[in-house]
Short mmCIF file of N, CA and C in Angstrom, two decimals:
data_model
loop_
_atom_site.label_atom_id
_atom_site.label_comp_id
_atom_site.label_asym_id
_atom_site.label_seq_id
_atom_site.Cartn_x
_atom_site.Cartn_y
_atom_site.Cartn_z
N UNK K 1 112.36 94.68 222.66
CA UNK K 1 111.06 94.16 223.04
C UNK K 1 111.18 92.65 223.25
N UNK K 2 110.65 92.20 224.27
CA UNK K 2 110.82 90.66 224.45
C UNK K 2 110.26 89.76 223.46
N UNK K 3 110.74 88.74 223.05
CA UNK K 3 110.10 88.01 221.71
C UNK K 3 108.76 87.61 222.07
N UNK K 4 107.98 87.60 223.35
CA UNK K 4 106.22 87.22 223.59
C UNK K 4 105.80 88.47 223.02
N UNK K 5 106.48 89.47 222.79
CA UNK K 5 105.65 90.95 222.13
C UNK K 5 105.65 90.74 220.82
N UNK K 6 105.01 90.08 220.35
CA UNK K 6 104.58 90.24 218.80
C UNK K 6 103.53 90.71 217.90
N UNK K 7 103.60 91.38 217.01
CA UNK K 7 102.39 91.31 216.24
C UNK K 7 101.44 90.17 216.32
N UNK K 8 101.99 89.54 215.98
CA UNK K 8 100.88 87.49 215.46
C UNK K 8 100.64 87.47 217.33
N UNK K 9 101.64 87.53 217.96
CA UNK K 9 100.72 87.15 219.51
C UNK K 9 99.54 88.14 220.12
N UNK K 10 100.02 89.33 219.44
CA UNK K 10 98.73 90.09 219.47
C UNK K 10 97.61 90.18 219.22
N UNK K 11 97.46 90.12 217.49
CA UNK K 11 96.88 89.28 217.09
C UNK K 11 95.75 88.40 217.24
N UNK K 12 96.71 86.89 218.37
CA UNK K 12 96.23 85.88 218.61
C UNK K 12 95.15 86.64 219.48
N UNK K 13 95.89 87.10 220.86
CA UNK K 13 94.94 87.39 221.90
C UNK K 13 93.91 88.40 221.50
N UNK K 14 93.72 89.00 220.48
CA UNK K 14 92.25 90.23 220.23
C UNK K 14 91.40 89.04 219.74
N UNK K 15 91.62 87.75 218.82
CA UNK K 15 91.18 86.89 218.57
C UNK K 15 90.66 85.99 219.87
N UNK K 16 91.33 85.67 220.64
CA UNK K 16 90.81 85.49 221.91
C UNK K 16 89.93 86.04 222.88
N UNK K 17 90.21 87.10 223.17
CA UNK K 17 89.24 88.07 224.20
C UNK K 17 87.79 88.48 223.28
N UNK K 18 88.13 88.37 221.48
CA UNK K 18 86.96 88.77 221.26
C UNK K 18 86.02 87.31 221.29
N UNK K 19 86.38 86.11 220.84
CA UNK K 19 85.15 84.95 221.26
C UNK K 19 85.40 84.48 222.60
N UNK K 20 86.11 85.20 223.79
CA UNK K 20 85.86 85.10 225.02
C UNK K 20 84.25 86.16 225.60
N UNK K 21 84.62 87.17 224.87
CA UNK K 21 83.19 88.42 225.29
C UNK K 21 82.07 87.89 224.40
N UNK K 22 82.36 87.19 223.74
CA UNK K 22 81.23 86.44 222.74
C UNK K 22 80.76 85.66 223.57
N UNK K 23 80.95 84.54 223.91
CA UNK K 23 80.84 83.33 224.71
C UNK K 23 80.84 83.63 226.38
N UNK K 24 80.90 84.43 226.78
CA UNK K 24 80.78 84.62 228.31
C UNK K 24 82.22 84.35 228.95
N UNK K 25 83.00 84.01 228.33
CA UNK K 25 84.30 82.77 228.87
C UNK K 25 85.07 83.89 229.07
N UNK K 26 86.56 83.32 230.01
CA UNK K 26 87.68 83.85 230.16
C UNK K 26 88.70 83.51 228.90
N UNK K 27 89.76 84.34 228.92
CA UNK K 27 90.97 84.65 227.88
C UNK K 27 91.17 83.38 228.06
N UNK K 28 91.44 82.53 229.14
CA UNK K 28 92.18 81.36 230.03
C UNK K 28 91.14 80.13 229.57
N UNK K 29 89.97 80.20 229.22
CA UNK K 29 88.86 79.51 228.91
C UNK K 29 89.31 78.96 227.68
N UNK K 30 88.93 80.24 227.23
CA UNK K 30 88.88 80.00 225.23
C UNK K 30 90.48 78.97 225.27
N UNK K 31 91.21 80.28 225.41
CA UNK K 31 92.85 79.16 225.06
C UNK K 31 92.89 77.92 225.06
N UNK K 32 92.75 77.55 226.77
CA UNK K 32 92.94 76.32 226.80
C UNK K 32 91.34 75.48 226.01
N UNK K 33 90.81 75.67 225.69
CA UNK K 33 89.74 74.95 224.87
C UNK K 33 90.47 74.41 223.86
N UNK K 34 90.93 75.93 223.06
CA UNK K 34 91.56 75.92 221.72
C UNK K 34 92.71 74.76 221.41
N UNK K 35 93.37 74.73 222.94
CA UNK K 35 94.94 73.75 222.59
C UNK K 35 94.38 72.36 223.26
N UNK K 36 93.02 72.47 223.67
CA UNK K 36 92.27 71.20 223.27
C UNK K 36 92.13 70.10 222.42
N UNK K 37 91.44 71.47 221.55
CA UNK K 37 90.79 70.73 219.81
C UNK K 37 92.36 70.71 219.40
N UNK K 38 93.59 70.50 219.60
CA UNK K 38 94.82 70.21 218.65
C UNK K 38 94.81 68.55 218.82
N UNK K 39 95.06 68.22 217.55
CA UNK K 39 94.95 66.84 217.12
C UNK K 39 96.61 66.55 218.02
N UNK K 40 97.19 67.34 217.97
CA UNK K 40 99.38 66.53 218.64
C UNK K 40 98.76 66.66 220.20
N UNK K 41 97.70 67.49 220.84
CA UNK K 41 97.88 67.88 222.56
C UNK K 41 97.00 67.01 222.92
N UNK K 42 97.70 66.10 223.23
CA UNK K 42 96.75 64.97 224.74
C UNK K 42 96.58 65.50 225.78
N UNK K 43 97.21 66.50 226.41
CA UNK K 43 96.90 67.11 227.18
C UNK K 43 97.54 68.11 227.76
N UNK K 44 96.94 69.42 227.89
CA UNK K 44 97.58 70.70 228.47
C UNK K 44 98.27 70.89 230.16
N UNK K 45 99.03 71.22 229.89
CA UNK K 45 99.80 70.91 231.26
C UNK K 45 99.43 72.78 231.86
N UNK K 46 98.35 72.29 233.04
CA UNK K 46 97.92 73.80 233.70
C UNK K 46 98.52 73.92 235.20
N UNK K 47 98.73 74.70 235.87
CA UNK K 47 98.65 74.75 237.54
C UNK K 47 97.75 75.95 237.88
N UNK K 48 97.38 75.60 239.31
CA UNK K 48 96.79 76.66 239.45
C UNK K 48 97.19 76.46 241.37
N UNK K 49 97.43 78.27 241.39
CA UNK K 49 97.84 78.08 243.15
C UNK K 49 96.29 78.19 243.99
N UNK K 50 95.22 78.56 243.60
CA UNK K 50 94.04 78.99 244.23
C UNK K 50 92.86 77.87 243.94
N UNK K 51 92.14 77.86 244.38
CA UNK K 51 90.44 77.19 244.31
C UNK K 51 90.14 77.98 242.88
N UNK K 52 90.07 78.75 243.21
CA UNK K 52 89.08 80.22 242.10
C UNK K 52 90.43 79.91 240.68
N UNK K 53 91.52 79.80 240.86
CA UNK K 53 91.97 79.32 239.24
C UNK K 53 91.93 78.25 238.93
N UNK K 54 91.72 76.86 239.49
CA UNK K 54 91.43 75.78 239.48
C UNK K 54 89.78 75.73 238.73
N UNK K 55 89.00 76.58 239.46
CA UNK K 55 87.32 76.75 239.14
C UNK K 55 87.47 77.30 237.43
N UNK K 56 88.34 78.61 237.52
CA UNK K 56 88.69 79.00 236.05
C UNK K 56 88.98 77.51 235.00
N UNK K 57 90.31 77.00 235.35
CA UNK K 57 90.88 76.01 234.02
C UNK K 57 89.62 75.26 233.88
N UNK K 58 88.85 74.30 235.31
CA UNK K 58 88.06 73.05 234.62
C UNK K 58 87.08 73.75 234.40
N UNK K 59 86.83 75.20 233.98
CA UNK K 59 85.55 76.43 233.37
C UNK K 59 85.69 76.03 231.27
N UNK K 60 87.02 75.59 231.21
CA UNK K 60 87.65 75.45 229.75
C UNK K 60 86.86 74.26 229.50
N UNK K 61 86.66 73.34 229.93
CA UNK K 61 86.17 72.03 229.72
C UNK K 61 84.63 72.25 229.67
N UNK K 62 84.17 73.29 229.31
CA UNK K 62 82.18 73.71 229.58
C UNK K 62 82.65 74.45 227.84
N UNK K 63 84.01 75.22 227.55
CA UNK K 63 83.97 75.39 226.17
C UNK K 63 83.16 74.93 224.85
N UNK K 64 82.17 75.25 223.92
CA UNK K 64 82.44 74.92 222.73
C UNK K 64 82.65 75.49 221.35
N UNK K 65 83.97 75.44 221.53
CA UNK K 65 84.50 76.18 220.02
C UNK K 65 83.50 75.76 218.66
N UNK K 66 83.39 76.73 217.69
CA UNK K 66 82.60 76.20 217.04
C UNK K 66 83.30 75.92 215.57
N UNK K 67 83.68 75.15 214.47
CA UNK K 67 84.66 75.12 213.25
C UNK K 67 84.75 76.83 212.93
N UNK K 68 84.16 77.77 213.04
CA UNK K 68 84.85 78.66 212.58
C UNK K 68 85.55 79.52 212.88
N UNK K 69 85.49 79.46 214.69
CA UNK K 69 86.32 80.07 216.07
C UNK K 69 87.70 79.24 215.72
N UNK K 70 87.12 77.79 215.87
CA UNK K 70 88.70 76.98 215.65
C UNK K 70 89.31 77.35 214.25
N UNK K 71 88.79 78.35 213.02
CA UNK K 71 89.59 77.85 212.00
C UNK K 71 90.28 79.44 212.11
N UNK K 72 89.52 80.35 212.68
CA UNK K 72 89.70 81.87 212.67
C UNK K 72 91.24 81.86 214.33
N UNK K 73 91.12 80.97 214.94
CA UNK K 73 92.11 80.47 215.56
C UNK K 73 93.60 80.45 214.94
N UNK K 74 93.15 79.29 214.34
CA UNK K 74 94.61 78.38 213.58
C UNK K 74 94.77 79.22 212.77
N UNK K 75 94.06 80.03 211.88
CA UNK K 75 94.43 80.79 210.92
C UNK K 75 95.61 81.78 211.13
N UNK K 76 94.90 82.43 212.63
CA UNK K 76 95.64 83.91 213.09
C UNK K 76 97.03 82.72 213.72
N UNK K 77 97.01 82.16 213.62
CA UNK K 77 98.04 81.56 214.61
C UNK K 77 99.34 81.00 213.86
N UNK K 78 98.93 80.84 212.58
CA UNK K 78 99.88 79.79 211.46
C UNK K 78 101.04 80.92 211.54
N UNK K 79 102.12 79.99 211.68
CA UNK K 79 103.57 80.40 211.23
C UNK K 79 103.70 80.70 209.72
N UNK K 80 104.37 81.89 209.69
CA UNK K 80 104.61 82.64 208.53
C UNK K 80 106.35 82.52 207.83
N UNK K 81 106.84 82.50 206.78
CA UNK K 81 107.88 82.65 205.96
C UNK K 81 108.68 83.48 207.21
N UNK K 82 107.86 84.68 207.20
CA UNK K 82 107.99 86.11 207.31
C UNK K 82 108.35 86.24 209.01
N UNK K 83 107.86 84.90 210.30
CA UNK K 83 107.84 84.73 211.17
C UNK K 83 107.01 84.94 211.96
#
């Protein structure tokens, strides 16, 4: 199985899609919101080949995570002993 198949990345993304269907937002929304609020990311490095994914990324910047999206985030996300 390729190492992006993980439990914890799994995980991450049900954590994602579910305060994406919460919030109206895309998978692509929430994320990049999320690696927003990181205190080390000045800034997320995105491309987009279309208008309509361009419309998506600056859709991330209308985001607002709220402390317990961001902590239910970092939580599912923390590196483990265990990996």
């Amino acid at each position: 199985m390729h190492s992006a198949f993980t439990e914890r990345n799994f995980r991450i993304i049900d954590q994602l899609e579910e305060i994406a269907k919460q919030k109206g937002k895309t998978v692509l929304q929430i994320a990049l919101a999320w690696v927003m609020h990181q205190p080390t990311i000045t800034s997320p490095i995105v491309g987009a080949n279309t208008v309509e994914q361009l419309k998506e990324i600056l859709g991330a910047l209308e985001v607002k995570l709220t402390a317990e999206e961001l902590s239910r985030l970092d939580q599912i996300s923390r590196w483990s002993e265990e990996g």
